[in-house]
PDB file of C-alpha atoms in Angstrom:
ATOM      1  CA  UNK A   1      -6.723   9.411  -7.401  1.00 38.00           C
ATOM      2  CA  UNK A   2      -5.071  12.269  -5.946  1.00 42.00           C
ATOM      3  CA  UNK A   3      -1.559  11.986  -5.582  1.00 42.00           C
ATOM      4  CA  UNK A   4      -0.578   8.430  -7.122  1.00 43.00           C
ATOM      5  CA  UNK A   5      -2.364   6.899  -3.953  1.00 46.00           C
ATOM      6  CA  UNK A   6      -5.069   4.550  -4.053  1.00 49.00           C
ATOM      7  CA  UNK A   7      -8.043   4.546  -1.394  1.00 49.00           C
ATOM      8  CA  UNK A   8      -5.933   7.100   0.619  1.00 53.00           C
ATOM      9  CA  UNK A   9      -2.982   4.269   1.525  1.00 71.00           C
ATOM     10  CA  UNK A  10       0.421   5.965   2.596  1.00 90.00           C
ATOM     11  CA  UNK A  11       3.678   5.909   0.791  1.00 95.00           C
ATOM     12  CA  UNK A  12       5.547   2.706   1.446  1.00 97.00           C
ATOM     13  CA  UNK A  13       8.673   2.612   3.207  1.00 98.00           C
ATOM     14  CA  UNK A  14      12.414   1.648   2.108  1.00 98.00           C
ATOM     15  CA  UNK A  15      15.124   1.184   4.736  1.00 98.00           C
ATOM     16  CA  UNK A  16      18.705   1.314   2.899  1.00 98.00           C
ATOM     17  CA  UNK A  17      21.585  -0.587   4.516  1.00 96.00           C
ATOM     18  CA  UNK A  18      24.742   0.219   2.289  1.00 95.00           C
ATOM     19  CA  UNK A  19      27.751   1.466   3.070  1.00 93.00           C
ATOM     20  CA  UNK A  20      28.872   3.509   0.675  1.00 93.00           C
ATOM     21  CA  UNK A  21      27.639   7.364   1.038  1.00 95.00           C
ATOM     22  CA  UNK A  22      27.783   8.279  -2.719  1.00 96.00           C
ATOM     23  CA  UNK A  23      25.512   4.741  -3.607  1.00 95.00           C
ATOM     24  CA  UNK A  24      23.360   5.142  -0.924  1.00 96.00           C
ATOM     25  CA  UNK A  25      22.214   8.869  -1.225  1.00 97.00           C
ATOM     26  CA  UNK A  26      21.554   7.909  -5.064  1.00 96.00           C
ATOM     27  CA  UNK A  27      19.370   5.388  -3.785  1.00 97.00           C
ATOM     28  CA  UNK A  28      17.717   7.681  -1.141  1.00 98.00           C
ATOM     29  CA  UNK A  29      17.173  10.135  -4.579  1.00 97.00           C
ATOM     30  CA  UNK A  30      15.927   7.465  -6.683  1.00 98.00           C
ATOM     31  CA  UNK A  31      13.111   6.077  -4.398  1.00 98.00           C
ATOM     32  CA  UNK A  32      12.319   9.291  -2.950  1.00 97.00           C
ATOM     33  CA  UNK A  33      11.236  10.666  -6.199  1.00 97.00           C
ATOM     34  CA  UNK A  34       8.409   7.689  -6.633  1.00 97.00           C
ATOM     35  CA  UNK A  35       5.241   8.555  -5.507  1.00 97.00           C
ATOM     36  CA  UNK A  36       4.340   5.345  -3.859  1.00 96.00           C
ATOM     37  CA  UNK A  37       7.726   4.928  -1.615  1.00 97.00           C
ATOM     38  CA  UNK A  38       9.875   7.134   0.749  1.00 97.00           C
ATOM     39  CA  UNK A  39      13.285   6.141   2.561  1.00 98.00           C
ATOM     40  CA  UNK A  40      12.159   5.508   6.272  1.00 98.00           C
ATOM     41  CA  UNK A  41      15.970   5.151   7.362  1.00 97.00           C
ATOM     42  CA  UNK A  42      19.397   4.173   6.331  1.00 97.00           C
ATOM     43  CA  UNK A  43      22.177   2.634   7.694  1.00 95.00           C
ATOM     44  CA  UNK A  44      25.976   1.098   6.847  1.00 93.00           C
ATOM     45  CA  UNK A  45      26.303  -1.498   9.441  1.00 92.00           C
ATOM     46  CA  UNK A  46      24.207  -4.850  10.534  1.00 92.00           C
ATOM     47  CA  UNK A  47      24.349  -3.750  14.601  1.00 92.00           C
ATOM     48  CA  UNK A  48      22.849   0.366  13.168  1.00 93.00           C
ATOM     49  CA  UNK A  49      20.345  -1.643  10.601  1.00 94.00           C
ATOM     50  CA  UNK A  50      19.226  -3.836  13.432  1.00 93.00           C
ATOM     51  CA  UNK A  51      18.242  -0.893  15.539  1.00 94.00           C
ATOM     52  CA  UNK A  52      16.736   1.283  13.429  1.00 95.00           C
ATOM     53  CA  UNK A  53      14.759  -1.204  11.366  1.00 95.00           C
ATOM     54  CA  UNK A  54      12.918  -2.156  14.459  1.00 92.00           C
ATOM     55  CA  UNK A  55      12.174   1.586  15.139  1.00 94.00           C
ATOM     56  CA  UNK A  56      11.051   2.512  11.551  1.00 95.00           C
ATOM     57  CA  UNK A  57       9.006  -0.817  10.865  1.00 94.00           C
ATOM     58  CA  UNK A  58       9.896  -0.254   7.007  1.00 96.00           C
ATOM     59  CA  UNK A  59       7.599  -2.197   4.632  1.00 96.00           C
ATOM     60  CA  UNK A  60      10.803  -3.535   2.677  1.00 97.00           C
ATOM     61  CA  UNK A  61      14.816  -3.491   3.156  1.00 97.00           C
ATOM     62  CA  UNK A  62      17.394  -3.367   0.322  1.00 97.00           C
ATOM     63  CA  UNK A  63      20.734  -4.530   1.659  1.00 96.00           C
ATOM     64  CA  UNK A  64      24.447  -4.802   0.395  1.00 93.00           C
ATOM     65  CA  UNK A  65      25.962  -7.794   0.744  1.00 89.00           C
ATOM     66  CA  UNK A  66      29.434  -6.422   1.400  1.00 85.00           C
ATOM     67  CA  UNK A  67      29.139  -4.387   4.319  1.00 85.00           C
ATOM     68  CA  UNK A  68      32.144  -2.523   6.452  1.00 76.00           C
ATOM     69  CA  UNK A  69      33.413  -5.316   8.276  1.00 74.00           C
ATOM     70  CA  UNK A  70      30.103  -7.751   8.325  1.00 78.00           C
ATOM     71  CA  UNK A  71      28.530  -9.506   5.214  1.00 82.00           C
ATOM     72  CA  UNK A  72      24.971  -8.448   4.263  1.00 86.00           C
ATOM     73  CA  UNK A  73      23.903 -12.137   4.313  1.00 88.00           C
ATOM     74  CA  UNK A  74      24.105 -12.473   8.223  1.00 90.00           C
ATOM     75  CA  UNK A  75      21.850  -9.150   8.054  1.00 91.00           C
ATOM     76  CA  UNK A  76      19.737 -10.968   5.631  1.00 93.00           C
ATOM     77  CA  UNK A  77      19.399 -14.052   7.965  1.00 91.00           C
ATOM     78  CA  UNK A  78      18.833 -11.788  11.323  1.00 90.00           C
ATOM     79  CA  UNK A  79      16.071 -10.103   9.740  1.00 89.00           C
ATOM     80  CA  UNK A  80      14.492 -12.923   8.842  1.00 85.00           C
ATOM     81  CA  UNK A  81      14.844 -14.188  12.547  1.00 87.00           C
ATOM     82  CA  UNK A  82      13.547 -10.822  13.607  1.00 83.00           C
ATOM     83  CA  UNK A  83      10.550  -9.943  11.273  1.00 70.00           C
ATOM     84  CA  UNK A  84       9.321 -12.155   9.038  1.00 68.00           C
ATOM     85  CA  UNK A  85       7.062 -10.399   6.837  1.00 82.00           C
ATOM     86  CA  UNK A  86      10.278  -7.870   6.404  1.00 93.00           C
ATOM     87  CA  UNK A  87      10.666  -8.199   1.858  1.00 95.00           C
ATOM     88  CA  UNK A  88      15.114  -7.985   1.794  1.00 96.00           C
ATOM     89  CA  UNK A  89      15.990  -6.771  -1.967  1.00 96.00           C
ATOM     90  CA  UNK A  90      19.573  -7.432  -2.302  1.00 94.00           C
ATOM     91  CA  UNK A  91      21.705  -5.201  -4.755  1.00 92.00           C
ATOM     92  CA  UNK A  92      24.868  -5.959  -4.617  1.00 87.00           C
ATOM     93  CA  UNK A  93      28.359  -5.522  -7.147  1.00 84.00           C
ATOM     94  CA  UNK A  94      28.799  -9.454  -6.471  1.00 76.00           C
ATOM     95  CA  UNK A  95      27.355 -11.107  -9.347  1.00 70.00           C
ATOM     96  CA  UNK A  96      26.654 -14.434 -10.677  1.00 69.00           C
ATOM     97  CA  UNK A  97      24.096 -17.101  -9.248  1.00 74.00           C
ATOM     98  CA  UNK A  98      26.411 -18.694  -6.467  1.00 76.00           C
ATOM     99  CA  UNK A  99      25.826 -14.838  -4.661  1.00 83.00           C
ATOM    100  CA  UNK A 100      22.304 -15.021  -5.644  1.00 85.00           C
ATOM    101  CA  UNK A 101      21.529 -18.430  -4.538  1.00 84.00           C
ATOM    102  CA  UNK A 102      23.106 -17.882  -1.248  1.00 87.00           C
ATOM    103  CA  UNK A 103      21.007 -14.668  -0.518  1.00 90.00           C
ATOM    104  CA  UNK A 104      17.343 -16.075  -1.267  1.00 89.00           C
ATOM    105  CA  UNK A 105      18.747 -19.342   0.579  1.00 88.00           C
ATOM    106  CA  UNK A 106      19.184 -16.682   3.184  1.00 91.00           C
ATOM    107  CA  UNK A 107      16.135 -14.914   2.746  1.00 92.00           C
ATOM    108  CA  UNK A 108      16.113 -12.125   0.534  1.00 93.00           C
ATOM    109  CA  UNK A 109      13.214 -12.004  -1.866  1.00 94.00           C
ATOM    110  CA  UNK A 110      15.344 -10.713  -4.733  1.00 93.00           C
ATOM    111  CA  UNK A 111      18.488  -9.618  -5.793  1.00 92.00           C
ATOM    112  CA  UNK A 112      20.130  -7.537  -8.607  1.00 90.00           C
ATOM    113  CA  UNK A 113      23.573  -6.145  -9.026  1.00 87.00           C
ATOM    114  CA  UNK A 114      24.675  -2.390  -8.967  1.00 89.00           C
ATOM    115  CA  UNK A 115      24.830  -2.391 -12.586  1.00 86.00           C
ATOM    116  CA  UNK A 116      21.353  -2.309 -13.379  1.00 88.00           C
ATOM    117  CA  UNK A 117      19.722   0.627 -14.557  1.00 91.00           C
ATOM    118  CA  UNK A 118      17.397   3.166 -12.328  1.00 95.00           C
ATOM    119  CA  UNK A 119      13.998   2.063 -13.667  1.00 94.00           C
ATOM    120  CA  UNK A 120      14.947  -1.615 -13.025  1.00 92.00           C
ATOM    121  CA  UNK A 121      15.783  -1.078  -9.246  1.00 94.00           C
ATOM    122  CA  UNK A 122      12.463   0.822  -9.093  1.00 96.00           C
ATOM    123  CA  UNK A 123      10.766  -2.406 -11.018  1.00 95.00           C
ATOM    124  CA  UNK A 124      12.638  -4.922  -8.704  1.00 95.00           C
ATOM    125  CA  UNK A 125      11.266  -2.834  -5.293  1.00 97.00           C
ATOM    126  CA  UNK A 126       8.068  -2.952  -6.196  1.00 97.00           C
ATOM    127  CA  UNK A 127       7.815  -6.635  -6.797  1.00 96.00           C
ATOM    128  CA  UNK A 128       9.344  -7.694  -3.780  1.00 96.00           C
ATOM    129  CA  UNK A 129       6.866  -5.034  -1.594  1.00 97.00           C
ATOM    130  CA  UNK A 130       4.261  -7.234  -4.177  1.00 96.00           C
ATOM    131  CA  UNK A 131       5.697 -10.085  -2.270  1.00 94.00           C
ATOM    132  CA  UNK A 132       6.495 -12.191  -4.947  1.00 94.00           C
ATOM    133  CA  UNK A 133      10.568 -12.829  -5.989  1.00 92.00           C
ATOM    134  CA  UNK A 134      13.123 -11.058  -8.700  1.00 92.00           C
ATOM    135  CA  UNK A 135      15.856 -12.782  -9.479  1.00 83.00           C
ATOM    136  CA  UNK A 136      17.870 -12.156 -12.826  1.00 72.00           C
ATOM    137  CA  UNK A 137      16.822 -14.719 -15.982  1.00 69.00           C
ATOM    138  CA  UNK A 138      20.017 -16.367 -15.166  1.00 62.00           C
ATOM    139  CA  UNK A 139      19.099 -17.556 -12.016  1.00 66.00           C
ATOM    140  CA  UNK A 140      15.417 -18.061 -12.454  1.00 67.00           C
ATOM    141  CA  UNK A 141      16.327 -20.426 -15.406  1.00 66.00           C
ATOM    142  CA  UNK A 142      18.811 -22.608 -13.118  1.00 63.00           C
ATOM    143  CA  UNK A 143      16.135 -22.750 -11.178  1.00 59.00           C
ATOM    144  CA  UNK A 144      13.391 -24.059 -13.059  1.00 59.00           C
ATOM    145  CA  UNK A 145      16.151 -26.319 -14.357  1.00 66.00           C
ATOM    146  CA  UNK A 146      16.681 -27.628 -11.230  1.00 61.00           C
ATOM    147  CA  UNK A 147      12.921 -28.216 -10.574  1.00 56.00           C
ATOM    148  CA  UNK A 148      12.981 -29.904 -14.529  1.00 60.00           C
ATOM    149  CA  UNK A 149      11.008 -27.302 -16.295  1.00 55.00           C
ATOM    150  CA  UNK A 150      13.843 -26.386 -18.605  1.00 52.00           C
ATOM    151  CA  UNK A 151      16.439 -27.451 -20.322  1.00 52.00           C
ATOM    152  CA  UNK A 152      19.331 -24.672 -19.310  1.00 50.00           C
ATOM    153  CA  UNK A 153      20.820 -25.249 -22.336  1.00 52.00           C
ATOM    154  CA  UNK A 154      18.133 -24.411 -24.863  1.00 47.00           C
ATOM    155  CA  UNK A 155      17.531 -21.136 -25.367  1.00 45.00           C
TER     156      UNK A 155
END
């Protein structure tokens, strides 16, 4: 198909809500550069993400949970009162499954920290727009611990 796009269907789009500069235009670079997505719109507070997400109707949101002066997870949780079909990729530096837990309790549909590399953000985008959940194996095996599929402890 002529440029990457199947039965003519348009790019999809990415709203960024970080606020770092330096992070966030890496972001803008990395998705940008995929054929199937573009950055509709970025912002580095809740009250500017709240605004502009509602004029840019983005097909997915990846959001910080440390924000200047707000926490990503009320973000997370307004969203989700606001559109519900909205896919919220977390990527945050906080790591460990108490940070995880709490964002998919608030909504998100995945979450993976700043550490991981540019191909796994990319992989991790395109499975929440999929609609379906990444978490890291950490917190998908508590998980199905919880529900008794696994033992946690055997590996």
């Amino acid at each position: 198909m002529p440029n990457g796009s199947k039965n003519g269907s348009k790019k999809k789009k990415i709203f960024i809500v970080e606020d770092h500069p330096l992070f966030r235009a890496m972001l803008v670079q990395l998705i940008d550069q995929e054929p199937d997505m573009t950055v509709c719109g970025q912002a580095d507070n809740i009250q500017e993400a709240l605004r502009l997400i509602e004029q840019t109707l983005p097909d997915a949101a990846i959001v910080d949970l440390t924000l200047s002066g707000s926490i990503g997870l009320e973000l997370i949780k307004d969203l989700k009162a606001r559109h519900l079909r909205l896919p919220v990729l977390v990527l945050s530096l906080h790591e460990g499954r108490l940070f995880e837990e709490r964002a998919l309790r608030a909504g998100a549909q995945g979450y993976l920290s700043k550490e991981e590399s540019p191909a796994e953000v990319v992989k991790a985008i395109r499975t929440v727009l999929d609609g379906r959940i990444h978490v890291s194996e950490g917190i998908a095996g508590t998980v199905l611990a919880r529900l008794g599929q696994v033992d946690p402890t055997v590996q």
